[in-house]
Short mmCIF file of C-alpha atoms and ligand atoms in Angstrom, two decimals:
data_model
loop_
_atom_site.label_atom_id
_atom_site.label_comp_id
_atom_site.label_asym_id
_atom_site.label_seq_id
_atom_site.Cartn_x
_atom_site.Cartn_y
_atom_site.Cartn_z
CA UNK C 1030 -68.60 -149.64 -76.81
CA UNK C 1031 -69.70 -147.92 -73.32
CA UNK C 1032 -66.99 -148.03 -70.98
CA UNK C 1033 -68.83 -149.14 -67.89
CA UNK C 1034 -66.91 -149.96 -64.60
CA UNK C 1035 -67.00 -153.38 -65.39
CA UNK C 1036 -65.40 -152.84 -68.29
CA UNK C 1037 -63.34 -150.41 -66.59
CA UNK C 1038 -62.47 -153.39 -64.38
CA UNK C 1039 -62.12 -156.19 -66.92
CA UNK C 1040 -59.68 -153.90 -68.95
CA UNK C 1041 -58.01 -153.84 -66.27
CA UNK C 1042 -57.78 -157.52 -64.86
CA UNK C 1043 -56.47 -157.76 -68.95
CA UNK C 1044 -54.36 -155.55 -68.78
CA UNK C 1045 -52.74 -156.82 -65.49
CA UNK C 1046 -51.44 -159.74 -67.14
CA UNK C 1047 -49.26 -157.92 -69.23
CA UNK C 1048 -46.68 -157.89 -66.22
CA UNK C 1049 -44.45 -154.47 -65.46
CA UNK C 1050 -46.13 -151.00 -65.61
CA UNK C 1051 -49.07 -150.55 -68.00
CA UNK C 1052 -50.77 -147.44 -69.65
CA UNK C 1053 -53.47 -147.63 -71.74
CA UNK C 1054 -56.14 -145.34 -73.66
CA UNK C 1055 -59.87 -146.20 -73.43
CA UNK C 1056 -61.81 -144.53 -74.85
CA UNK C 1057 -59.81 -141.50 -74.54
CA UNK C 1058 -59.56 -142.36 -70.13
CA UNK C 1059 -56.03 -143.53 -69.64
CA UNK C 1060 -55.51 -146.64 -67.58
CA UNK C 1061 -52.66 -146.96 -65.71
CA UNK C 1062 -51.86 -150.96 -64.03
CA UNK C 1063 -49.08 -152.15 -61.66
CA UNK C 1064 -48.51 -154.92 -61.75
CA UNK C 1065 -45.72 -156.14 -59.02
CA UNK C 1066 -42.74 -158.17 -60.24
CA UNK C 1067 -43.00 -161.27 -62.10
CA UNK C 1068 -42.91 -164.07 -59.00
CA UNK C 1069 -41.24 -166.53 -59.64
CA UNK C 1070 -42.97 -169.90 -60.32
CA UNK C 1071 -41.19 -172.77 -59.13
CA UNK C 1072 -44.18 -175.37 -58.36
CA UNK C 1073 -45.93 -175.38 -61.68
CA UNK C 1074 -47.85 -178.46 -62.18
CA UNK C 1075 -47.56 -181.03 -64.66
CA UNK C 1076 -49.82 -179.09 -67.77
CA UNK C 1077 -49.78 -181.92 -70.39
CA UNK C 1078 -53.59 -182.85 -69.91
CA UNK C 1079 -54.22 -179.47 -70.58
CA UNK C 1080 -52.53 -178.24 -73.30
CA UNK C 1081 -52.92 -180.95 -75.42
CA UNK C 1082 -57.33 -180.54 -73.78
CA UNK C 1083 -57.88 -177.71 -76.50
CA UNK C 1084 -62.22 -177.03 -75.05
CA UNK C 1085 -63.30 -177.02 -72.32
CA UNK C 1086 -66.90 -175.92 -71.94
CA UNK C 1087 -67.15 -173.05 -69.13
CA UNK C 1088 -70.31 -172.79 -67.24
CA UNK C 1089 -72.11 -169.55 -65.06
CA UNK C 1090 -74.72 -170.93 -63.25
CA UNK C 1091 -75.83 -169.27 -60.32
CA UNK C 1092 -79.11 -167.60 -58.90
CA UNK C 1093 -78.80 -164.73 -61.71
CA UNK C 1094 -79.24 -168.21 -64.44
CA UNK C 1095 -83.27 -166.43 -64.10
CA UNK C 1096 -82.26 -164.27 -67.12
CA UNK C 1097 -82.96 -160.98 -66.10
CA UNK C 1098 -79.51 -158.99 -65.34
CA UNK C 1099 -76.42 -160.33 -65.60
CA UNK C 1100 -74.15 -162.24 -62.99
CA UNK C 1101 -73.50 -160.36 -59.93
CA UNK C 1102 -72.53 -156.82 -62.14
CA UNK C 1103 -76.47 -156.77 -62.38
CA UNK C 1104 -76.06 -155.22 -58.46
CA UNK C 1105 -72.43 -154.03 -58.97
CA UNK C 1106 -73.56 -151.72 -61.85
CA UNK C 1107 -76.44 -150.41 -60.33
CA UNK C 1108 -78.19 -151.87 -63.38
CA UNK C 1109 -80.92 -154.10 -59.94
CA UNK C 1110 -81.08 -152.95 -56.39
CA UNK C 1111 -78.93 -155.52 -54.51
CA UNK C 1112 -82.26 -157.00 -52.77
CA UNK C 1113 -84.26 -157.85 -56.08
CA UNK C 1114 -80.98 -159.15 -57.64
CA UNK C 1115 -80.12 -161.84 -54.27
CA UNK C 1116 -83.81 -162.36 -54.63
CA UNK C 1117 -83.72 -164.75 -57.03
CA UNK C 1118 -82.36 -167.40 -55.18
CA UNK C 1119 -86.02 -167.95 -53.87
CA UNK C 1120 -86.09 -169.43 -57.70
CA UNK C 1121 -83.45 -171.59 -58.26
CA UNK C 1122 -84.88 -174.23 -58.17
CA UNK C 1123 -82.12 -177.01 -60.48
CA UNK C 1124 -85.33 -178.81 -60.42
CA UNK C 1125 -84.23 -180.55 -63.80
CA UNK C 1126 -80.48 -181.04 -63.36
CA UNK C 1127 -78.69 -183.36 -65.05
CA UNK C 1128 -75.65 -183.30 -64.64
CA UNK C 1129 -75.16 -186.34 -66.53
CA UNK C 1130 -76.71 -184.95 -69.69
CA UNK C 1131 -74.55 -181.70 -69.67
CA UNK C 1132 -71.61 -184.08 -69.43
CA UNK C 1133 -73.13 -186.30 -72.52
CA UNK C 1134 -73.22 -183.12 -74.20
CA UNK C 1135 -70.02 -181.90 -73.36
CA UNK C 1136 -67.88 -184.72 -74.38
CA UNK C 1137 -69.59 -184.77 -77.69
CA UNK C 1138 -68.92 -181.13 -78.77
CA UNK C 1139 -65.46 -181.94 -77.76
CA UNK C 1140 -65.07 -180.93 -74.99
CA UNK C 1141 -62.01 -182.41 -72.45
CA UNK C 1142 -62.22 -180.24 -69.48
CA UNK C 1143 -65.14 -178.35 -68.11
CA UNK C 1144 -64.80 -175.03 -65.67
CA UNK C 1145 -67.93 -175.04 -63.62
CA UNK C 1146 -68.14 -172.12 -61.38
CA UNK C 1147 -68.69 -172.92 -57.55
CA UNK C 1148 -69.19 -169.18 -56.64
CA UNK C 1149 -69.18 -166.05 -58.38
CA UNK C 1150 -68.93 -162.43 -56.99
CA UNK C 1151 -72.42 -162.48 -55.50
CA UNK C 1152 -71.30 -164.58 -53.25
CA UNK C 1153 -74.06 -167.19 -53.71
CA UNK C 1154 -71.79 -170.64 -53.45
CA UNK C 1155 -73.21 -173.43 -55.74
CA UNK C 1156 -72.71 -176.47 -52.85
CA UNK C 1157 -73.28 -176.30 -49.20
CA UNK C 1158 -70.21 -174.50 -47.90
CA UNK C 1159 -70.30 -174.55 -43.96
CA UNK C 1160 -69.20 -170.84 -43.75
CA UNK C 1161 -71.94 -169.19 -44.94
CA UNK C 1162 -75.97 -169.94 -44.90
CA UNK C 1163 -75.44 -167.98 -49.00
CA UNK C 1164 -75.19 -170.91 -50.95
CA UNK C 1165 -77.84 -174.08 -53.20
CA UNK C 1166 -78.72 -176.27 -50.10
CA UNK C 1167 -79.14 -173.46 -47.01
CA UNK C 1168 -79.89 -170.93 -49.59
CA UNK C 1169 -82.86 -171.79 -52.39
CA UNK C 1170 -85.06 -174.07 -53.20
CA UNK C 1171 -82.51 -176.63 -55.04
CA UNK C 1172 -81.90 -177.86 -51.27
CA UNK C 1173 -78.40 -179.44 -52.22
CA UNK C 1174 -74.93 -179.42 -52.84
CA UNK C 1175 -74.66 -179.46 -56.70
CA UNK C 1176 -71.13 -179.18 -57.17
CA UNK C 1177 -70.69 -183.02 -55.98
CA UNK C 1178 -72.53 -184.12 -58.64
CA UNK C 1179 -71.51 -182.07 -61.38
CA UNK C 1180 -68.05 -183.83 -60.72
CA UNK C 1181 -68.88 -186.98 -60.77
CA UNK C 1182 -70.57 -186.65 -63.89
CA UNK C 1183 -67.92 -184.76 -65.38
CA UNK C 1184 -65.43 -187.46 -64.37
CA UNK C 1185 -67.54 -190.91 -65.91
CA UNK C 1186 -67.20 -189.61 -69.07
CA UNK C 1187 -63.68 -189.25 -68.39
CA UNK C 1188 -64.00 -185.28 -68.55
CA UNK C 1189 -60.98 -183.15 -65.97
CA UNK C 1190 -63.02 -180.89 -64.10
CA UNK C 1191 -62.40 -177.28 -63.57
CA UNK C 1192 -64.57 -175.25 -60.01
CA UNK C 1193 -64.49 -171.25 -60.92
CA UNK C 1194 -64.05 -168.81 -57.74
CA UNK C 1195 -64.40 -165.60 -57.39
CA UNK C 1196 -61.97 -164.57 -54.94
CA UNK C 1197 -64.52 -160.82 -54.26
CA UNK C 1198 -66.84 -161.42 -52.81
CA UNK C 1199 -69.31 -158.61 -52.51
CA UNK C 1200 -71.95 -160.08 -50.42
CA UNK C 1201 -70.13 -160.57 -47.39
CA UNK C 1202 -69.93 -158.34 -44.50
CA UNK C 1203 -66.11 -158.12 -44.46
CA UNK C 1204 -65.33 -157.93 -48.18
CA UNK C 1205 -65.62 -154.47 -48.26
CA UNK C 1206 -63.47 -153.77 -45.31
CA UNK C 1207 -59.46 -152.54 -46.70
CA UNK C 1208 -58.65 -150.06 -49.85
CA UNK C 1209 -56.81 -151.69 -52.89
CA UNK C 1210 -53.46 -150.71 -51.70
CA UNK C 1211 -52.20 -149.40 -55.35
CA UNK C 1212 -55.52 -147.99 -56.38
CA UNK C 1213 -56.36 -146.38 -52.67
CA UNK C 1214 -56.32 -143.11 -54.15
CA UNK C 1215 -59.13 -144.25 -56.86
CA UNK C 1216 -61.78 -142.38 -56.79
CA UNK C 1217 -64.37 -144.15 -59.06
CA UNK C 1218 -63.02 -147.44 -57.36
CA UNK C 1219 -64.47 -145.26 -54.23
CA UNK C 1220 -67.50 -144.57 -54.31
CA UNK C 1221 -68.80 -148.31 -54.53
CA UNK C 1222 -70.15 -150.02 -51.56
CA UNK C 1223 -69.66 -153.61 -52.78
CA UNK C 1224 -66.07 -153.88 -53.36
CA UNK C 1225 -64.24 -150.55 -50.71
CA UNK C 1226 -65.40 -149.47 -46.87
CA UNK C 1227 -67.19 -146.31 -47.49
CA UNK C 1228 -66.03 -145.10 -44.06
CA UNK C 1229 -62.00 -145.48 -42.46
CA UNK C 1230 -60.49 -148.56 -43.15
CA UNK C 1231 -60.73 -152.28 -41.00
CA UNK C 1232 -57.72 -154.35 -41.60
CA UNK C 1233 -59.32 -156.46 -38.63
CA UNK C 1234 -62.13 -157.19 -40.89
CA UNK C 1235 -59.79 -157.90 -43.61
CA UNK C 1236 -57.98 -160.84 -41.39
CA UNK C 1237 -61.44 -162.29 -40.83
CA UNK C 1238 -62.19 -161.74 -44.35
CA UNK C 1239 -59.56 -163.97 -45.84
CA UNK C 1240 -59.70 -166.19 -43.04
CA UNK C 1241 -63.30 -167.51 -44.48
CA UNK C 1242 -61.67 -167.11 -48.74
CA UNK C 1243 -58.89 -169.80 -47.60
CA UNK C 1244 -62.01 -171.85 -45.82
CA UNK C 1245 -64.56 -171.55 -48.59
CA UNK C 1246 -61.15 -172.61 -50.64
CA UNK C 1247 -60.32 -175.22 -48.39
CA UNK C 1248 -63.70 -176.71 -48.91
CA UNK C 1249 -64.09 -177.42 -52.47
CA UNK C 1250 -60.07 -178.27 -52.68
CA UNK C 1251 -60.44 -181.31 -50.43
CA UNK C 1252 -63.71 -182.36 -51.23
CA UNK C 1253 -63.88 -182.05 -54.83
CA UNK C 1254 -60.46 -182.52 -55.78
CA UNK C 1255 -60.48 -180.11 -59.07
CA UNK C 1256 -58.16 -180.88 -61.74
CA UNK C 1257 -58.32 -177.23 -62.16
CA UNK C 1258 -59.02 -174.05 -60.00
CA UNK C 1259 -60.65 -171.23 -62.16
CA UNK C 1260 -60.05 -167.84 -59.84
CA UNK C 1261 -61.68 -164.60 -60.88
CA UNK C 1262 -61.94 -161.36 -59.49
CA UNK C 1263 -58.47 -160.28 -58.23
CA UNK C 1264 -58.29 -156.64 -59.23
CA UNK C 1265 -60.13 -155.53 -56.70
CA UNK C 1266 -56.80 -155.81 -53.78
CA UNK C 1267 -53.77 -156.13 -54.23
CA UNK C 1268 -51.36 -159.39 -54.18
CA UNK C 1269 -50.05 -158.68 -50.71
CA UNK C 1270 -53.81 -157.96 -49.42
CA UNK C 1271 -54.87 -161.18 -50.74
CA UNK C 1272 -51.56 -163.01 -49.41
CA UNK C 1273 -51.06 -164.71 -53.29
CA UNK C 1274 -47.37 -166.26 -52.50
CA UNK C 1275 -48.95 -167.57 -49.58
CA UNK C 1276 -52.13 -169.09 -51.02
CA UNK C 1277 -50.28 -170.82 -53.84
CA UNK C 1278 -48.67 -172.76 -51.23
CA UNK C 1279 -52.21 -173.97 -49.03
CA UNK C 1280 -53.46 -174.42 -52.66
CA UNK C 1281 -50.67 -176.84 -53.58
CA UNK C 1282 -50.55 -178.28 -50.21
CA UNK C 1283 -54.20 -179.13 -50.33
CA UNK C 1284 -54.49 -180.35 -53.88
CA UNK C 1285 -49.91 -180.61 -54.82
CA UNK C 1286 -51.83 -181.29 -58.86
CA UNK C 1287 -54.23 -179.05 -58.86
CA UNK C 1288 -53.69 -175.72 -62.16
CA UNK C 1289 -53.99 -172.68 -61.62
CA UNK C 1290 -55.43 -169.82 -63.87
CA UNK C 1291 -53.53 -166.28 -64.19
CA UNK C 1292 -56.16 -164.58 -62.08
CA UNK C 1293 -53.85 -165.27 -58.80
CA UNK C 1294 -51.61 -161.78 -59.47
CA UNK C 1295 -48.88 -163.52 -60.67
CA UNK C 1296 -49.32 -166.14 -58.97
CA UNK C 1297 -51.32 -168.67 -61.41
CA UNK C 1298 -49.83 -171.35 -63.85
CA UNK C 1299 -51.13 -170.65 -66.79
CA UNK C 1300 -52.18 -167.36 -69.00
CA UNK C 1301 -55.83 -166.17 -68.99
CA UNK C 1302 -57.54 -164.11 -72.15
CA UNK C 1303 -61.20 -162.91 -71.65
CA UNK C 1304 -63.20 -162.58 -74.52
CA UNK C 1305 -60.93 -160.68 -77.55
CA UNK C 1306 -58.15 -163.23 -79.48
CA UNK C 1307 -54.73 -162.06 -78.90
CA UNK C 1308 -52.74 -161.89 -81.80
CA UNK C 1309 -50.01 -162.95 -80.76
CA UNK C 1310 -50.41 -165.60 -78.16
CA UNK C 1311 -48.93 -165.17 -74.50
CA UNK C 1312 -46.08 -166.91 -73.19
CA UNK C 1313 -46.38 -169.97 -71.49
CA UNK C 1314 -49.96 -172.31 -71.55
CA UNK C 1315 -52.74 -170.29 -72.15
CA UNK C 1316 -56.59 -170.03 -72.48
CA UNK C 1317 -59.08 -168.00 -74.15
CA UNK C 1318 -62.44 -168.05 -72.32
CA UNK C 1319 -65.25 -167.10 -74.61
CA UNK C 1320 -68.60 -166.62 -74.45
CA UNK C 1321 -71.74 -168.62 -76.50
CA UNK C 1322 -73.43 -165.08 -76.88
CA UNK C 1323 -72.93 -161.90 -75.27
CA UNK C 1324 -73.43 -162.95 -71.67
CA UNK C 1325 -71.68 -165.04 -69.59
CA UNK C 1326 -74.83 -166.07 -67.51
CA UNK C 1327 -78.63 -167.46 -68.79
CA UNK C 1328 -79.74 -163.87 -70.37
CA UNK C 1329 -83.09 -164.47 -72.05
CA UNK C 1330 -82.57 -160.99 -74.22
CA UNK C 1331 -79.01 -162.18 -75.50
CA UNK C 1332 -79.70 -164.15 -79.05
CA UNK C 1333 -76.36 -163.07 -80.36
CA UNK C 1334 -74.97 -166.69 -80.53
CA UNK C 1335 -72.07 -167.07 -82.34
CA UNK C 1336 -71.83 -169.47 -85.47
CA UNK C 1337 -70.64 -172.73 -85.26
CA UNK C 1338 -68.03 -171.32 -87.97
CA UNK C 1339 -66.93 -168.71 -85.70
CA UNK C 1340 -66.17 -171.04 -83.06
CA UNK C 1341 -63.91 -173.71 -84.89
CA UNK C 1342 -62.13 -170.45 -86.21
CA UNK C 1343 -61.55 -169.27 -82.75
CA UNK C 1344 -60.62 -173.03 -82.10
CA UNK C 1345 -58.56 -173.52 -84.37
CA UNK C 1346 -56.53 -169.97 -83.87
CA UNK C 1347 -56.72 -170.52 -80.16
CA UNK C 1348 -55.04 -173.84 -80.60
CA UNK C 1349 -52.32 -173.01 -83.87
CA UNK C 1350 -51.01 -170.91 -81.58
CA UNK C 1351 -50.64 -173.70 -78.23
CA UNK C 1352 -53.89 -172.09 -77.36
CA UNK C 1353 -57.05 -173.46 -75.57
CA UNK C 1354 -60.36 -171.89 -76.24
CA UNK C 1355 -63.31 -172.31 -72.95
CA UNK C 1356 -66.29 -171.51 -74.37
CA UNK C 1357 -69.44 -170.53 -71.91
CA UNK C 1358 -72.84 -171.63 -72.28
CA UNK C 1359 -75.26 -170.44 -68.95
CA UNK C 1360 -78.10 -172.57 -68.07
CA UNK C 1361 -81.15 -171.64 -66.83
CA UNK C 1362 -82.36 -171.59 -63.48
CA UNK C 1363 -84.00 -175.31 -63.60
CA UNK C 1364 -80.69 -176.12 -65.02
CA UNK C 1365 -81.34 -176.46 -68.29
CA UNK C 1366 -79.18 -175.76 -71.19
CA UNK C 1367 -81.54 -174.20 -73.96
CA UNK C 1368 -82.08 -176.18 -77.30
CA UNK C 1369 -79.70 -173.01 -79.10
CA UNK C 1370 -76.57 -173.49 -76.80
CA UNK C 1371 -77.69 -177.81 -77.22
CA UNK C 1372 -77.74 -177.51 -80.83
CA UNK C 1373 -74.67 -174.72 -81.47
CA UNK C 1374 -72.57 -177.30 -78.94
CA UNK C 1375 -73.44 -181.08 -81.30
CA UNK C 1376 -73.08 -179.16 -84.34
CA UNK C 1377 -69.21 -177.96 -82.79
CA UNK C 1378 -69.07 -181.55 -81.88
CA UNK C 1379 -69.31 -183.17 -85.56
CA UNK C 1380 -66.66 -180.44 -86.08
CA UNK C 1381 -64.23 -181.61 -83.53
CA UNK C 1382 -64.78 -185.29 -83.74
CA UNK C 1383 -63.88 -185.39 -87.84
CA UNK C 1384 -61.05 -184.02 -86.78
CA UNK C 1385 -59.13 -184.71 -83.10
CA UNK C 1386 -56.46 -186.07 -85.18
CA UNK C 1387 -55.45 -182.81 -85.45
CA UNK C 1388 -56.88 -181.13 -81.92
CA UNK C 1389 -55.70 -182.99 -79.00
CA UNK C 1390 -52.15 -183.53 -78.45
CA UNK C 1391 -50.80 -181.55 -81.29
CA UNK C 1392 -48.86 -178.05 -80.60
CA UNK C 1393 -48.39 -175.00 -82.43
CA UNK C 1394 -47.48 -175.37 -86.14
CA UNK C 1395 -45.61 -172.97 -88.20
CA UNK C 1396 -45.19 -169.94 -88.36
CA UNK C 1397 -47.84 -167.07 -90.40
CA UNK C 1398 -44.28 -166.39 -93.37
CA UNK C 1399 -44.61 -169.99 -94.41
CA UNK C 1400 -48.15 -170.86 -95.14
CA UNK C 1401 -50.73 -168.12 -94.74
CA UNK C 1402 -52.98 -169.76 -92.16
CA UNK C 1403 -53.02 -171.47 -88.76
CA UNK C 1404 -51.44 -174.51 -88.94
CA UNK C 1405 -50.23 -177.58 -86.37
CA UNK C 1406 -47.69 -179.77 -86.09
CA UNK C 1407 -47.79 -183.74 -83.73
CA UNK C 1408 -45.58 -184.44 -81.18
CA UNK C 1409 -43.28 -185.91 -82.70
CA UNK C 1410 -43.56 -182.87 -85.68
CA UNK C 1411 -43.63 -185.34 -88.59
CA UNK C 1412 -47.13 -184.32 -89.07
CA UNK C 1413 -48.74 -180.78 -90.33
CA UNK C 1414 -52.11 -179.81 -90.50
CA UNK C 1415 -52.91 -177.02 -92.25
CA UNK C 1416 -56.31 -175.09 -90.97
CA UNK C 1417 -58.20 -173.81 -94.22
CA UNK C 1418 -61.18 -171.04 -94.22
CA UNK C 1419 -62.07 -170.75 -97.06
CA UNK C 1420 -62.04 -172.93 -100.53
CA UNK C 1421 -58.84 -171.68 -102.07
CA UNK C 1422 -59.12 -170.94 -106.28
CA UNK C 1423 -55.10 -172.09 -106.69
CA UNK C 1424 -54.60 -175.34 -104.06
CA UNK C 1425 -53.04 -174.15 -100.36
CA UNK C 1426 -48.96 -173.01 -100.40
CA UNK C 1427 -46.74 -173.37 -98.12
CA UNK C 1428 -43.31 -171.98 -98.57
CA UNK C 1429 -39.67 -173.53 -96.82
CA UNK C 1430 -40.64 -177.33 -96.39
CA UNK C 1431 -37.13 -179.40 -96.82
CA UNK C 1432 -38.88 -182.48 -95.98
CA UNK C 1433 -40.24 -184.39 -99.10
CA UNK C 1434 -44.43 -184.77 -97.72
CA UNK C 1435 -44.59 -189.01 -98.12
CA UNK C 1436 -48.46 -187.84 -98.40
CA UNK C 1437 -51.79 -185.69 -98.54
CA UNK C 1438 -55.35 -185.52 -96.99
CA UNK C 1439 -58.14 -184.28 -95.77
CA UNK C 1440 -58.25 -184.93 -92.36
CA UNK C 1441 -61.34 -187.22 -91.17
CA UNK C 1442 -61.25 -187.49 -95.16
CA UNK C 1443 -59.61 -188.97 -98.66
CA UNK C 1444 -56.30 -188.43 -100.53
CA UNK C 1445 -55.36 -185.11 -102.07
CA UNK C 1446 -53.03 -183.74 -104.92
CA UNK C 1447 -49.63 -182.35 -104.34
CA UNK C 1448 -46.36 -181.29 -106.30
CA UNK C 1449 -43.51 -178.79 -105.56
CA UNK C 1450 -43.61 -175.36 -107.46
CA UNK C 1451 -40.45 -173.07 -108.48
CA UNK C 1452 -38.34 -175.92 -106.73
CA UNK C 1453 -34.72 -174.75 -107.10
CA UNK C 1454 -31.95 -177.29 -106.54
CA UNK C 1455 -28.80 -175.55 -106.64
CA UNK C 1456 -29.94 -172.80 -104.92
CA UNK C 1457 -30.58 -175.11 -102.08
CA UNK C 1458 -34.39 -174.08 -102.52
CA UNK C 1459 -36.87 -176.82 -101.61
CA UNK C 1460 -39.81 -174.46 -103.53
CA UNK C 1461 -43.45 -174.34 -102.70
CA UNK C 1462 -45.54 -177.08 -101.64
CA UNK C 1463 -49.09 -177.05 -103.86
CA UNK C 1464 -51.53 -179.29 -102.45
CA UNK C 1465 -55.19 -178.79 -104.43
CA UNK C 1466 -58.82 -178.76 -102.38
CA UNK C 1467 -61.37 -180.00 -105.12
CA UNK C 1468 -64.87 -178.00 -103.32
CA UNK C 1469 -66.17 -181.43 -103.31
CA UNK C 1470 -63.26 -182.47 -100.07
CA UNK C 1471 -63.43 -179.14 -98.14
CA UNK C 1472 -65.85 -179.04 -95.06
CA UNK C 1473 -68.07 -176.31 -94.39
CA UNK C 1474 -67.16 -175.60 -91.31
CA UNK C 1475 -62.99 -175.12 -92.29
CA UNK C 1476 -61.29 -177.93 -93.66
CA UNK C 1477 -58.21 -179.40 -91.73
CA UNK C 1478 -55.26 -180.70 -94.59
CA UNK C 1479 -52.41 -183.13 -93.11
CA UNK C 1480 -48.88 -183.20 -94.78
CA UNK C 1481 -47.14 -186.34 -93.58
CA UNK C 1482 -43.52 -185.72 -93.74
CA UNK C 1483 -40.70 -187.59 -94.26
CA UNK C 1484 -39.04 -186.94 -90.67
CA UNK C 1485 -39.69 -184.09 -88.41
CA UNK C 1486 -39.91 -180.53 -90.14
CA UNK C 1487 -37.79 -178.81 -91.23
CA UNK C 1488 -38.13 -175.08 -92.51
CA UNK C 1489 -36.28 -173.33 -94.41
CA UNK C 1490 -34.40 -170.60 -92.67
CA UNK C 1491 -35.23 -167.35 -93.01
CA UNK C 1492 -33.35 -164.71 -94.78
CA UNK C 1493 -32.06 -167.82 -97.06
C1 GLC T 1570 -65.20 -161.49 -66.24
C2 GLC T 1570 -66.55 -161.00 -65.43
C3 GLC T 1570 -67.01 -162.51 -64.42
C4 GLC T 1570 -66.93 -163.08 -66.05
C5 GLC T 1570 -65.99 -163.17 -66.18
C6 GLC T 1570 -65.13 -164.53 -66.63
O1 GLC T 1570 -64.03 -161.66 -65.06
O2 GLC T 1570 -66.15 -159.93 -64.16
O3 GLC T 1570 -68.63 -161.69 -64.88
O4 GLC T 1570 -67.61 -164.78 -64.84
O5 GLC T 1570 -65.32 -162.54 -66.83
O6 GLC T 1570 -64.00 -164.15 -67.27
#
């Protein structure tokens, strides 16, 4: 991977999540990111719908959806002149925008919530904001608010509504007015005219920008009542400069139950790893956001779609560690979702609907010492779900379960035979449960074996 300013920035924002002072080496470059001591959050909302949801669909849609260059980064990173990038607004028609179709498709994929880009780093808003003319009503042939119809359509399908919002705004004249307090001496950061002032700092302009930032957020919270606000682009300023503590309090006063992702520099409600599956899960609620191919927004040339098997694998890896998968799609400027993306979502839906019982509302399963694979438990903890990607030659082995197994079956399928192996009652050893999984019972994308236990799961203590 080449180190572009973007990948470096993305790495920086990810590193911030890990807290404290972090030093990382990326292709020989040492990156240091300081995190202010983790703030105490005392007003966390009830997050049950979120932690039960497992799958969300992320939608990157904006003037970049013509498919020529990446969302916002195209001009920031110098791949396209700013004016050429912004001129894409002229073809942002939303002519075939059918949010009811999106909602039906996302629901069929198995999603329980969706997150749409209300405004990316380029500053172009999809709603008719009163704060700037850069919006879908006043600044593009779309000629109307696109967020309201989205919220309505998702809610009509019973989906929770999320809105993505970029704190930073590379088009706003007052944005590039101060340096990042922590990174003020970072020569690389100072170079970019969209991010930082090219001359002296102008704190008064920054105050104006914050007023604009708050006014836009007040518009989207009070008007659309999102269940989730998915922030991005916090990394160019410090928590103090953004006044994140104050922002959290403002958002909660406008919309008390709203859930905030982590790009709030310590003031969010859940962790937001991006593109890479964490080997060990973050603490607390979390969600992995991941593109369906290699791009967030629609890119005509990007054909590197993930397979349904890969997506199912990532979904179950996340779910088995208590996390959600937020799978990103990129509609075109006219609002249509390409057939390739639609096909993947529908095929994913075949898997999620068959395995719904094991997926939604379950919790992280048992440690890998007991079963060499992902697993999940129901809330009563008396049903254990074992995820199996490749059909085992000798059956599935689960060690150290003290409870009798009442029944073994395939989720969405029939009974399976099971037996105890190496039980040593004199040593209080429950042995190994072996479940046979014949070829015809296996699912082509991933099989889930359901073990019904006699009572809440009891595992053999490690070391015994
Ligand atoms: C990164 C990128 C941005 C994208 C986001 C989604 O932060 O900067 O383009 O929207 O990831 O998580």
